[in-house]
Tab-separated table of N, CA and C in Angstrom:
chain	number	residue	atom	x	y	z
A	1	MET	N	9.676	6.407	-5.763
A	1	MET	CA	9.470	4.810	-5.052
A	1	MET	C	8.356	5.308	-3.741
A	2	ALA	N	7.573	4.427	-3.628
A	2	ALA	CA	6.460	4.537	-2.413
A	2	ALA	C	7.304	4.392	-1.049
A	3	ALA	N	6.717	4.674	0.025
A	3	ALA	CA	7.314	4.361	1.192
A	3	ALA	C	6.288	3.902	2.222
A	4	LEU	N	6.377	3.000	3.101
A	4	LEU	CA	5.425	2.532	3.934
A	4	LEU	C	5.489	3.332	5.280
A	5	LEU	N	4.066	3.375	5.974
A	5	LEU	CA	4.209	4.161	7.136
A	5	LEU	C	3.757	3.005	8.045
A	6	VAL	N	4.566	2.796	9.260
A	6	VAL	CA	4.094	1.798	10.178
A	6	VAL	C	3.575	2.461	11.379
A	7	THR	N	2.617	2.037	11.891
A	7	THR	CA	1.897	2.417	13.108
A	7	THR	C	1.687	1.457	14.215
A	8	LEU	N	2.264	1.684	15.254
A	8	LEU	CA	2.246	0.784	16.261
A	8	LEU	C	1.457	1.513	17.497
A	9	GLY	N	0.218	1.049	17.730
A	9	GLY	CA	-0.677	1.820	18.821
A	9	GLY	C	-0.847	3.210	18.364
A	10	ALA	N	-0.456	4.226	19.129
A	10	ALA	CA	-0.863	5.675	18.896
A	10	ALA	C	0.637	6.280	18.284
A	11	ALA	N	1.586	5.519	18.178
A	11	ALA	CA	2.737	6.047	17.723
A	11	ALA	C	3.084	5.764	16.321
A	12	SER	N	3.650	6.519	15.457
A	12	SER	CA	3.935	6.158	14.003
A	12	SER	C	5.350	6.639	13.782
A	13	ALA	N	5.834	5.876	12.649
A	13	ALA	CA	7.107	6.208	12.216
A	13	ALA	C	7.177	5.876	10.542
A	14	HIS	N	7.935	6.669	9.862
A	14	HIS	CA	8.047	6.344	8.483
A	14	HIS	C	9.164	5.250	8.135
A	15	ALA	N	8.803	4.365	7.523
A	15	ALA	CA	9.575	3.207	7.333
A	15	ALA	C	10.994	3.485	6.878
A	16	GLN	N	11.031	4.559	5.924
A	16	GLN	CA	12.373	4.765	5.430
A	16	GLN	C	13.263	5.703	6.135
A	17	SER	N	12.387	6.596	7.081
A	17	SER	CA	13.267	7.344	7.994
A	17	SER	C	12.715	7.461	9.285
A	18	PRO	N	13.346	6.411	10.190
A	18	PRO	CA	12.862	6.112	11.402
A	18	PRO	C	13.026	7.380	12.531
A	19	ALA	N	12.304	8.392	12.330
A	19	ALA	CA	12.374	9.474	13.432
A	19	ALA	C	11.071	9.022	14.456
A	20	VAL	N	11.533	8.356	15.434
A	20	VAL	CA	10.495	7.790	16.106
A	20	VAL	C	10.455	8.572	17.617
A	21	PRO	N	9.262	8.976	17.997
A	21	PRO	CA	9.015	9.392	19.388
A	21	PRO	C	9.766	8.589	20.440
A	22	PRO	N	10.365	9.112	21.577
A	22	PRO	CA	11.038	8.249	22.349
A	22	PRO	C	10.069	7.286	22.991
A	23	GLU	N	8.796	7.469	23.218
A	23	GLU	CA	7.958	6.369	24.001
A	23	GLU	C	7.754	5.366	23.153
A	24	SER	N	7.921	5.385	21.777
A	24	SER	CA	7.622	4.114	20.975
A	24	SER	C	8.919	3.551	20.176
A	25	ALA	N	10.063	3.922	20.733
A	25	ALA	CA	11.382	3.803	20.041
A	25	ALA	C	11.522	2.209	20.276
A	26	ALA	N	11.033	1.634	21.448
A	26	ALA	CA	11.305	0.279	21.786
A	26	ALA	C	10.400	-0.708	20.877
A	27	ALA	N	9.224	-0.300	20.704
A	27	ALA	CA	8.111	-0.932	19.801
A	27	ALA	C	8.529	-1.019	18.537
A	28	GLN	N	9.122	0.366	18.040
A	28	GLN	CA	9.260	0.610	16.531
A	28	GLN	C	10.663	-0.264	16.284
A	29	SER	N	11.508	-0.505	17.059
A	29	SER	CA	12.779	-1.091	16.868
A	29	SER	C	12.554	-2.595	16.772
A	30	ALA	N	11.329	-3.030	17.363
A	30	ALA	CA	11.088	-4.490	17.291
A	30	ALA	C	10.624	-4.970	15.901
A	31	ILE	N	10.075	-4.037	15.148
A	31	ILE	CA	9.559	-4.383	13.703
A	31	ILE	C	10.348	-3.940	12.855
A	32	LYS	N	10.850	-4.602	12.052
A	32	LYS	CA	11.725	-4.419	10.794
A	32	LYS	C	10.932	-4.656	9.619
A	33	VAL	N	11.056	-3.578	8.706
A	33	VAL	CA	10.225	-3.422	7.670
A	33	VAL	C	11.134	-3.423	6.256
A	34	ASP	N	10.888	-4.418	5.419
A	34	ASP	CA	11.761	-4.607	4.250
A	34	ASP	C	10.801	-4.408	2.977
A	35	LEU	N	10.885	-3.175	2.380
A	35	LEU	CA	9.988	-2.752	1.240
A	35	LEU	C	10.774	-2.916	0.096
A	36	LYS	N	10.161	-3.588	-1.006
A	36	LYS	CA	10.680	-3.918	-2.274
A	36	LYS	C	9.628	-3.388	-3.289
A	37	GLN	N	10.231	-3.085	-4.466
A	37	GLN	CA	9.353	-2.617	-5.773
A	37	GLN	C	9.907	-3.508	-6.740
A	38	PHE	N	9.072	-4.254	-7.425
A	38	PHE	CA	9.116	-5.127	-8.496
A	38	PHE	C	8.449	-4.747	-9.888
A	39	LEU	N	9.084	-5.023	-10.856
A	39	LEU	CA	8.388	-4.845	-12.259
A	39	LEU	C	7.893	-6.167	-12.518
A	40	VAL	N	6.539	-6.184	-12.790
A	40	VAL	CA	5.746	-7.360	-13.227
A	40	VAL	C	5.832	-7.491	-14.650
A	41	THR	N	6.442	-8.589	-15.118
A	41	THR	CA	6.503	-8.783	-16.455
A	41	THR	C	5.866	-10.405	-16.982
A	42	GLN	N	5.974	-10.733	-18.071
A	42	GLN	CA	5.500	-11.918	-18.633
A	42	GLN	C	6.582	-12.637	-19.361
A	43	GLU	N	6.923	-13.848	-19.147
A	43	GLU	CA	7.830	-14.827	-19.796
A	43	GLU	C	7.376	-16.017	-20.002
A	44	ALA	N	7.465	-16.356	-21.232
A	44	ALA	CA	6.966	-17.629	-21.560
A	44	ALA	C	5.459	-17.844	-20.790
A	45	GLY	N	4.799	-16.928	-20.963
A	45	GLY	CA	3.331	-17.144	-20.617
A	45	GLY	C	3.190	-17.084	-18.863
A	46	LYS	N	4.292	-16.970	-18.137
A	46	LYS	CA	4.200	-16.955	-16.783
A	46	LYS	C	4.639	-15.453	-16.144
A	47	GLU	N	3.936	-15.139	-15.246
A	47	GLU	CA	4.209	-13.695	-14.483
A	47	GLU	C	5.592	-14.070	-13.812
A	48	VAL	N	6.508	-12.981	-14.079
A	48	VAL	CA	7.916	-13.054	-13.333
A	48	VAL	C	8.010	-11.553	-12.605
A	49	LEU	N	8.529	-11.477	-11.531
A	49	LEU	CA	8.802	-10.235	-10.754
A	49	LEU	C	10.311	-10.151	-10.885
A	50	LYS	N	10.646	-8.757	-11.435
A	50	LYS	CA	12.041	-8.443	-11.554
A	50	LYS	C	12.222	-6.954	-10.562
A	51	PRO	N	13.359	-6.998	-10.028
A	51	PRO	CA	13.610	-5.610	-9.311
A	51	PRO	C	13.274	-4.397	-10.342
A	52	ALA	N	12.708	-3.579	-9.862
A	52	ALA	CA	12.501	-2.339	-10.740
A	52	ALA	C	13.217	-1.174	-10.313
A	53	ASP	N	14.292	-1.186	-11.062
A	53	ASP	CA	15.362	-0.077	-10.939
A	53	ASP	C	14.851	1.288	-11.556
A	54	ALA	N	14.110	1.164	-12.756
A	54	ALA	CA	13.510	2.256	-13.635
A	54	ALA	C	12.320	1.628	-14.272
A	55	VAL	N	11.484	2.466	-14.489
A	55	VAL	CA	10.240	2.107	-14.856
A	55	VAL	C	9.823	2.868	-16.195
A	56	LYS	N	8.826	2.577	-17.129
A	56	LYS	CA	8.486	3.518	-18.300
A	56	LYS	C	7.053	3.234	-18.254
A	57	PRO	N	6.433	4.013	-19.253
A	57	PRO	CA	4.988	3.955	-19.295
A	57	PRO	C	4.337	2.667	-19.579
A	58	ASN	N	3.258	2.330	-19.023
A	58	ASN	CA	2.506	1.110	-19.226
A	58	ASN	C	3.066	0.075	-18.043
A	59	ASP	N	4.306	0.228	-17.461
A	59	ASP	CA	4.679	-0.796	-16.669
A	59	ASP	C	3.945	-1.185	-15.373
A	60	LEU	N	3.902	-2.333	-15.000
A	60	LEU	CA	3.136	-2.695	-13.770
A	60	LEU	C	4.140	-2.939	-12.826
A	61	ILE	N	3.883	-2.272	-11.458
A	61	ILE	CA	4.820	-2.244	-10.416
A	61	ILE	C	4.117	-2.938	-9.370
A	62	GLU	N	4.915	-4.005	-8.658
A	62	GLU	CA	4.273	-4.479	-7.406
A	62	GLU	C	5.115	-3.962	-6.218
A	63	TYR	N	4.515	-3.526	-5.229
A	63	TYR	CA	5.168	-3.070	-3.878
A	63	TYR	C	5.054	-4.243	-2.908
A	64	ARG	N	5.904	-4.729	-2.326
A	64	ARG	CA	5.907	-5.684	-1.401
A	64	ARG	C	6.742	-5.339	-0.099
A	65	ALA	N	6.088	-5.448	1.031
A	65	ALA	CA	6.646	-5.032	2.508
A	65	ALA	C	6.461	-6.259	3.354
A	66	VAL	N	7.568	-6.608	3.908
A	66	VAL	CA	7.565	-7.644	4.934
A	66	VAL	C	7.602	-7.067	6.187
A	67	TYR	N	7.031	-7.198	7.234
A	67	TYR	CA	7.152	-6.683	8.482
A	67	TYR	C	7.507	-7.822	9.356
A	68	ALA	N	8.690	-7.907	10.127
A	68	ALA	CA	9.132	-9.004	10.831
A	68	ALA	C	9.457	-8.419	12.379
A	69	ASN	N	8.932	-9.192	13.336
A	69	ASN	CA	8.985	-8.856	14.717
A	69	ASN	C	10.403	-9.413	15.330
A	70	GLN	N	11.298	-8.559	15.446
A	70	GLN	CA	12.735	-9.183	15.700
A	70	GLN	C	12.900	-9.254	17.369
A	71	SER	N	11.812	-8.798	18.116
A	71	SER	CA	11.930	-8.942	19.579
A	71	SER	C	11.529	-10.148	20.073
A	72	ALA	N	11.550	-10.350	21.409
A	72	ALA	CA	10.935	-11.333	22.229
A	72	ALA	C	9.769	-11.253	22.785
A	73	ARG	N	8.993	-10.151	22.333
A	73	ARG	CA	7.564	-9.970	22.729
A	73	ARG	C	6.712	-9.807	21.789
A	74	VAL	N	5.468	-9.807	21.750
A	74	VAL	CA	4.437	-9.509	20.846
A	74	VAL	C	4.439	-8.019	20.651
A	75	VAL	N	4.382	-7.556	19.390
A	75	VAL	CA	4.156	-6.175	19.082
A	75	VAL	C	2.547	-5.958	18.666
A	76	ARG	N	1.738	-5.229	19.516
A	76	ARG	CA	0.283	-5.136	19.028
A	76	ARG	C	-0.133	-3.930	18.310
A	77	ASP	N	-1.299	-3.729	17.722
A	77	ASP	CA	-1.732	-2.677	17.017
A	77	ASP	C	-0.993	-2.180	15.796
A	78	VAL	N	-0.327	-2.903	14.952
A	78	VAL	CA	0.493	-2.726	13.857
A	78	VAL	C	-0.474	-2.347	12.769
A	79	THR	N	-0.236	-1.303	11.983
A	79	THR	CA	-0.911	-0.901	10.851
A	79	THR	C	0.103	-0.397	9.841
A	80	ALA	N	-0.067	-0.815	8.660
A	80	ALA	CA	0.763	-0.330	7.602
A	80	ALA	C	-0.043	0.488	6.603
A	81	GLU	N	0.680	1.632	6.004
A	81	GLU	CA	0.026	2.347	4.893
A	81	GLU	C	1.120	2.598	3.675
A	82	LEU	N	0.506	2.418	2.684
A	82	LEU	CA	1.410	2.687	1.370
A	82	LEU	C	0.687	3.704	0.512
A	83	PRO	N	1.372	4.866	0.488
A	83	PRO	CA	0.943	5.934	-0.532
A	83	PRO	C	1.089	5.538	-1.887
A	84	ILE	N	0.070	5.892	-2.712
A	84	ILE	CA	0.388	5.685	-4.211
A	84	ILE	C	0.812	6.997	-4.727
A	85	PRO	N	1.849	7.011	-5.238
A	85	PRO	CA	2.276	8.353	-5.940
A	85	PRO	C	1.338	8.844	-7.054
A	86	VAL	N	1.142	10.203	-7.139
A	86	VAL	CA	0.048	10.669	-8.185
A	86	VAL	C	0.727	10.249	-9.582
A	87	SER	N	1.914	9.942	-9.841
A	87	SER	CA	2.363	9.534	-11.008
A	87	SER	C	1.915	8.217	-11.318
A	88	LEU	N	1.485	7.321	-10.459
A	88	LEU	CA	0.925	5.969	-10.655
A	88	LEU	C	-0.622	5.579	-10.447
A	89	GLU	N	-1.076	4.703	-10.996
A	89	GLU	CA	-2.425	4.350	-10.877
A	89	GLU	C	-2.633	3.091	-10.204
A	90	TYR	N	-3.139	2.904	-9.010
A	90	TYR	CA	-3.341	1.791	-8.248
A	90	TYR	C	-4.225	0.812	-9.043
A	91	GLN	N	-3.843	-0.480	-9.061
A	91	GLN	CA	-4.662	-1.452	-9.811
A	91	GLN	C	-5.737	-2.186	-8.951
A	92	ALA	N	-6.842	-2.246	-9.292
A	92	ALA	CA	-8.140	-2.583	-8.550
A	92	ALA	C	-7.792	-3.871	-7.922
A	93	SER	N	-8.151	-4.092	-6.615
A	93	SER	CA	-8.272	-5.366	-6.045
A	93	SER	C	-6.928	-6.137	-5.916
A	94	THR	N	-5.784	-5.526	-5.920
A	94	THR	CA	-4.444	-6.212	-5.937
A	94	THR	C	-3.828	-6.048	-4.438
A	95	ALA	N	-4.523	-5.277	-3.632
A	95	ALA	CA	-3.949	-5.212	-2.111
A	95	ALA	C	-4.088	-6.547	-1.491
A	96	ARG	N	-3.121	-6.913	-0.839
A	96	ARG	CA	-2.903	-8.247	-0.005
A	96	ARG	C	-2.241	-8.023	1.229
A	97	PRO	N	-2.758	-8.562	2.190
A	97	PRO	CA	-3.945	-9.490	2.396
A	97	PRO	C	-5.156	-8.473	2.188
A	98	ARG	N	-6.167	-9.024	1.395
A	98	ARG	CA	-7.340	-8.269	0.940
A	98	ARG	C	-8.307	-8.018	2.018
A	99	GLN	N	-8.412	-9.108	3.047
A	99	GLN	CA	-9.465	-8.744	4.102
A	99	GLN	C	-9.003	-7.784	5.045
A	100	THR	N	-7.881	-7.203	4.932
A	100	THR	CA	-7.545	-6.099	6.044
A	100	THR	C	-7.224	-4.792	5.181
A	101	ALA	N	-7.196	-4.660	3.893
A	101	ALA	CA	-6.937	-3.766	3.175
A	101	ALA	C	-7.866	-2.806	3.073
A	102	GLN	N	-7.592	-1.514	3.162
A	102	GLN	CA	-8.444	-0.273	2.946
A	102	GLN	C	-7.920	0.537	2.002
A	103	VAL	N	-8.538	1.543	1.260
A	103	VAL	CA	-8.159	2.555	0.311
A	103	VAL	C	-8.880	3.840	0.723
A	104	THR	N	-8.219	4.950	0.020
A	104	THR	CA	-8.657	6.307	0.232
A	104	THR	C	-8.215	7.105	-0.898
A	105	VAL	N	-9.129	8.053	-1.244
A	105	VAL	CA	-8.749	8.935	-2.278
A	105	VAL	C	-8.121	10.371	-1.701
A	106	ASP	N	-8.420	10.414	-0.160
A	106	ASP	CA	-7.983	11.799	0.332
A	106	ASP	C	-7.326	11.625	1.508
A	107	GLY	N	-6.813	10.549	2.012
A	107	GLY	CA	-5.966	10.241	3.111
A	107	GLY	C	-6.887	10.399	4.479
A	108	ASN	N	-8.056	10.726	4.432
A	108	ASN	CA	-8.934	10.735	5.528
A	108	ASN	C	-10.075	9.680	5.724
A	109	ARG	N	-10.814	9.454	4.681
A	109	ARG	CA	-11.853	8.484	4.766
A	109	ARG	C	-11.459	7.279	4.010
A	110	TYR	N	-11.255	6.165	4.750
A	110	TYR	CA	-10.777	4.848	4.397
A	110	TYR	C	-12.135	4.147	4.053
A	111	GLY	N	-12.131	3.011	3.221
A	111	GLY	CA	-12.891	2.052	3.194
A	111	GLY	C	-12.336	0.927	2.220
A	112	THR	N	-13.575	-0.080	2.236
A	112	THR	CA	-13.006	-1.334	1.348
A	112	THR	C	-13.201	-1.056	-0.168
A	113	GLU	N	-12.573	-1.827	-1.067
A	113	GLU	CA	-12.877	-1.648	-2.438
A	113	GLU	C	-14.227	-2.204	-2.795
A	114	PRO	N	-14.907	-1.504	-3.723
A	114	PRO	CA	-14.521	-0.387	-4.329
A	114	PRO	C	-15.142	1.052	-3.578
A	115	LEU	N	-14.344	1.835	-3.473
A	115	LEU	CA	-14.879	3.220	-2.910
A	115	LEU	C	-16.104	3.699	-3.811
A	116	MET	N	-17.152	4.223	-3.141
A	116	MET	CA	-18.442	4.741	-4.037
A	116	MET	C	-18.258	6.323	-3.595
A	117	ARG	N	-18.971	6.872	-4.509
A	117	ARG	CA	-19.220	8.548	-4.435
A	117	ARG	C	-20.630	8.540	-4.736
A	118	GLU	N	-21.409	9.537	-3.964
A	118	GLU	CA	-22.583	9.920	-4.205
A	118	GLU	C	-22.972	10.910	-5.275
A	119	LEU	N	-23.828	10.652	-6.065
A	119	LEU	CA	-24.060	11.614	-7.373
A	119	LEU	C	-25.288	12.425	-6.954
A	120	PRO	N	-25.549	13.446	-7.826
A	120	PRO	CA	-26.833	14.169	-7.574
A	120	PRO	C	-28.028	13.319	-7.681
A	121	GLY	N	-28.987	13.392	-6.890
A	121	GLY	CA	-30.224	12.544	-7.043
A	121	GLY	C	-30.005	11.287	-6.254
A	122	GLY	N	-29.026	11.296	-5.550
A	122	GLY	CA	-28.717	10.062	-4.647
A	122	GLY	C	-28.232	8.900	-5.187
A	123	LYS	N	-27.908	8.824	-6.431
A	123	LYS	CA	-27.263	7.796	-7.025
A	123	LYS	C	-25.869	7.645	-6.557
A	124	LYS	N	-25.110	6.417	-6.520
A	124	LYS	CA	-23.865	5.993	-6.202
A	124	LYS	C	-23.170	5.441	-7.501
A	125	GLU	N	-21.847	5.902	-7.628
A	125	GLU	CA	-20.949	5.309	-8.559
A	125	GLU	C	-19.623	4.698	-7.954
A	126	PRO	N	-18.843	3.961	-8.537
A	126	PRO	CA	-17.797	3.608	-7.900
A	126	PRO	C	-16.546	4.655	-8.343
A	127	ILE	N	-15.566	5.100	-7.452
A	127	ILE	CA	-14.558	5.852	-7.511
A	127	ILE	C	-13.548	5.009	-8.507
A	128	PRO	N	-13.073	5.335	-9.493
A	128	PRO	CA	-12.072	4.757	-10.232
A	128	PRO	C	-10.920	4.327	-9.473
A	129	PRO	N	-10.189	3.191	-9.349
A	129	PRO	CA	-8.999	3.005	-8.562
A	129	PRO	C	-7.902	3.678	-8.883
A	130	ALA	N	-7.681	4.194	-10.063
A	130	ALA	CA	-6.607	5.261	-10.400
A	130	ALA	C	-6.543	6.357	-9.494
A	131	GLN	N	-7.871	6.835	-8.857
A	131	GLN	CA	-7.733	7.932	-8.133
A	131	GLN	C	-7.523	7.556	-6.622
A	132	TYR	N	-7.344	6.272	-6.307
A	132	TYR	CA	-6.939	5.860	-4.826
A	132	TYR	C	-5.461	6.409	-4.561
A	133	ARG	N	-5.403	7.229	-3.508
A	133	ARG	CA	-3.957	7.663	-3.142
A	133	ARG	C	-3.444	7.099	-2.106
A	134	ARG	N	-3.851	5.974	-1.206
A	134	ARG	CA	-3.267	5.524	-0.207
A	134	ARG	C	-4.079	4.165	0.339
A	135	LEU	N	-3.078	3.162	0.705
A	135	LEU	CA	-3.666	1.892	0.995
A	135	LEU	C	-3.434	1.821	2.584
A	136	ARG	N	-4.286	1.092	3.319
A	136	ARG	CA	-3.889	0.827	4.566
A	136	ARG	C	-4.451	-0.499	5.031
A	137	TRP	N	-3.461	-1.150	5.863
A	137	TRP	CA	-3.690	-2.607	6.188
A	137	TRP	C	-3.756	-2.597	7.961
A	138	THR	N	-4.670	-3.391	8.508
A	138	THR	CA	-4.343	-3.322	9.937
A	138	THR	C	-3.976	-4.906	10.227
A	139	LEU	N	-2.740	-4.786	10.752
A	139	LEU	CA	-2.065	-6.104	10.792
A	139	LEU	C	-2.263	-6.678	12.106
A	140	GLY	N	-2.641	-5.912	13.126
A	140	GLY	CA	-3.016	-6.355	14.457
A	140	GLY	C	-1.643	-6.634	15.226
A	141	GLN	N	-1.550	-7.853	15.888
A	141	GLN	CA	-0.174	-8.074	16.424
A	141	GLN	C	0.631	-9.045	15.766
A	142	ILE	N	1.841	-8.764	15.988
A	142	ILE	CA	2.896	-9.546	15.310
A	142	ILE	C	3.737	-10.434	16.469
A	143	ASP	N	3.612	-11.679	16.340
A	143	ASP	CA	4.263	-12.451	17.344
A	143	ASP	C	5.835	-12.239	17.251
A	144	PRO	N	6.329	-12.770	18.364
A	144	PRO	CA	8.109	-12.582	18.279
A	144	PRO	C	8.518	-13.595	17.214
A	145	GLY	N	9.286	-13.060	16.267
A	145	GLY	CA	9.824	-13.931	15.213
A	145	GLY	C	9.005	-14.079	14.021
A	146	ALA	N	7.666	-13.706	14.180
A	146	ALA	CA	6.828	-13.768	13.042
A	146	ALA	C	6.888	-12.818	12.041
A	147	ARG	N	6.623	-13.043	10.797
A	147	ARG	CA	6.607	-12.114	9.564
A	147	ARG	C	5.255	-11.815	8.966
A	148	VAL	N	4.876	-10.687	8.333
A	148	VAL	CA	3.557	-10.575	7.892
A	148	VAL	C	3.853	-9.658	6.573
A	149	GLU	N	3.493	-10.160	5.589
A	149	GLU	CA	3.659	-9.495	4.212
A	149	GLU	C	2.458	-8.739	3.712
A	150	VAL	N	2.625	-7.561	3.158
A	150	VAL	CA	1.498	-6.955	2.545
A	150	VAL	C	1.888	-6.432	1.084
A	151	SER	N	1.168	-6.394	0.060
A	151	SER	CA	1.603	-6.033	-1.286
A	151	SER	C	0.358	-5.277	-2.146
A	152	ALA	N	0.635	-4.567	-3.033
A	152	ALA	CA	-0.237	-3.863	-3.931
A	152	ALA	C	0.582	-3.584	-5.233
A	153	ARG	N	-0.284	-3.383	-6.299
A	153	ARG	CA	0.180	-3.077	-7.628
A	153	ARG	C	-0.098	-1.766	-8.231
A	154	ALA	N	0.724	-1.126	-9.013
A	154	ALA	CA	0.092	0.186	-9.441
A	154	ALA	C	0.883	0.167	-10.860
A	155	ARG	N	0.292	0.854	-11.887
A	155	ARG	CA	0.821	0.978	-13.303
A	155	ARG	C	1.222	2.269	-13.618
A	156	VAL	N	2.079	2.417	-14.312
A	156	VAL	CA	2.740	3.657	-14.704
A	156	VAL	C	1.833	4.102	-15.781
A	157	PRO	N	1.061	5.245	-15.741
A	157	PRO	CA	0.215	5.493	-16.960
A	157	PRO	C	0.876	5.510	-18.297
A	158	SER	N	0.034	5.317	-19.321
A	158	SER	CA	0.583	5.290	-20.546
A	158	SER	C	1.211	6.647	-21.320
A	159	SER	N	0.511	7.717	-20.744
A	159	SER	CA	0.935	9.033	-21.245
A	159	SER	C	0.781	9.908	-20.071
A	160	PRO	N	1.716	10.800	-19.867
A	160	PRO	CA	1.669	11.792	-18.757
A	160	PRO	C	0.384	12.749	-18.795
A	161	SER	N	-0.223	12.863	-17.928
A	161	SER	CA	-1.499	13.621	-17.868
A	161	SER	C	-1.617	14.427	-16.556
A	162	ALA	N	-2.529	14.989	-16.399
A	162	ALA	CA	-2.811	15.711	-15.288
A	162	ALA	C	-3.132	14.822	-14.158
A	163	PRO	N	-2.836	14.977	-12.888
A	163	PRO	CA	-3.120	13.930	-11.949
A	163	PRO	C	-4.548	13.874	-11.725
A	164	PRO	N	-5.008	12.407	-11.570
A	164	PRO	CA	-6.509	12.140	-11.231
A	164	PRO	C	-7.012	12.899	-10.325
A	165	SER	N	-8.138	13.370	-10.414
A	165	SER	CA	-8.834	14.288	-9.251
A	165	SER	C	-9.138	13.282	-8.185
A	166	THR	N	-8.976	13.882	-6.938
A	166	THR	CA	-9.024	13.033	-5.762
A	166	THR	C	-10.472	13.619	-5.085
A	167	GLN	N	-11.358	14.301	-5.901
A	167	GLN	CA	-12.611	14.807	-4.966
A	167	GLN	C	-13.573	13.593	-5.120
A	168	PRO	N	-14.069	13.427	-3.912
A	168	PRO	CA	-15.168	12.067	-3.858
A	168	PRO	C	-16.341	12.488	-4.610
C-alpha cells in the first residue's frame, strides 16, 4: 500500500507515521489525512469501488486521500505526495485534482503530464506513465473545517517483470 507525504510549509511528515519536528507539530496536528485504497471494478456496466484488501494481476487500484483541517485556523502551503510502488503502474491522467497534479520518474524533477524525455538529435518523446514513481499536489491553504481530496489510479501489471526504468 502507498503512503502519502504531507508537507506544510517547510516541514513535512509521513501520513502513516507522524514523526513531526516540534516546530511543525501544531500545524501537522491540524490536518488529518484519511488514505484509502480501492479496487476499481465493473458491475452491470457501472464502475464500482470496493475496499482493496488484496489485489491480483491486472487489478486497477484507486488511492484516495482526504485532507481535513481540524483546527480553528487556516493551514497554509499544504502539499501532498503519493509514491507509486515499483510493483504498480500509474494510469495516465488519473491524478485528481488534475490542475495541481505533477508527476516524476526520479523524485527530483516534477512536471505535468505527459513528462517528456529528450532523444539523440534533439527529438522528444513522452515517458510512459508506468515509469512515473511519485505524484505531487499543491493544495495551498485549507480553511478551518474544510476538506480537500486527491486521488490517482495504478494497475497491478499482468505479469511480474523487472521494475520499469526510471531513467529520463
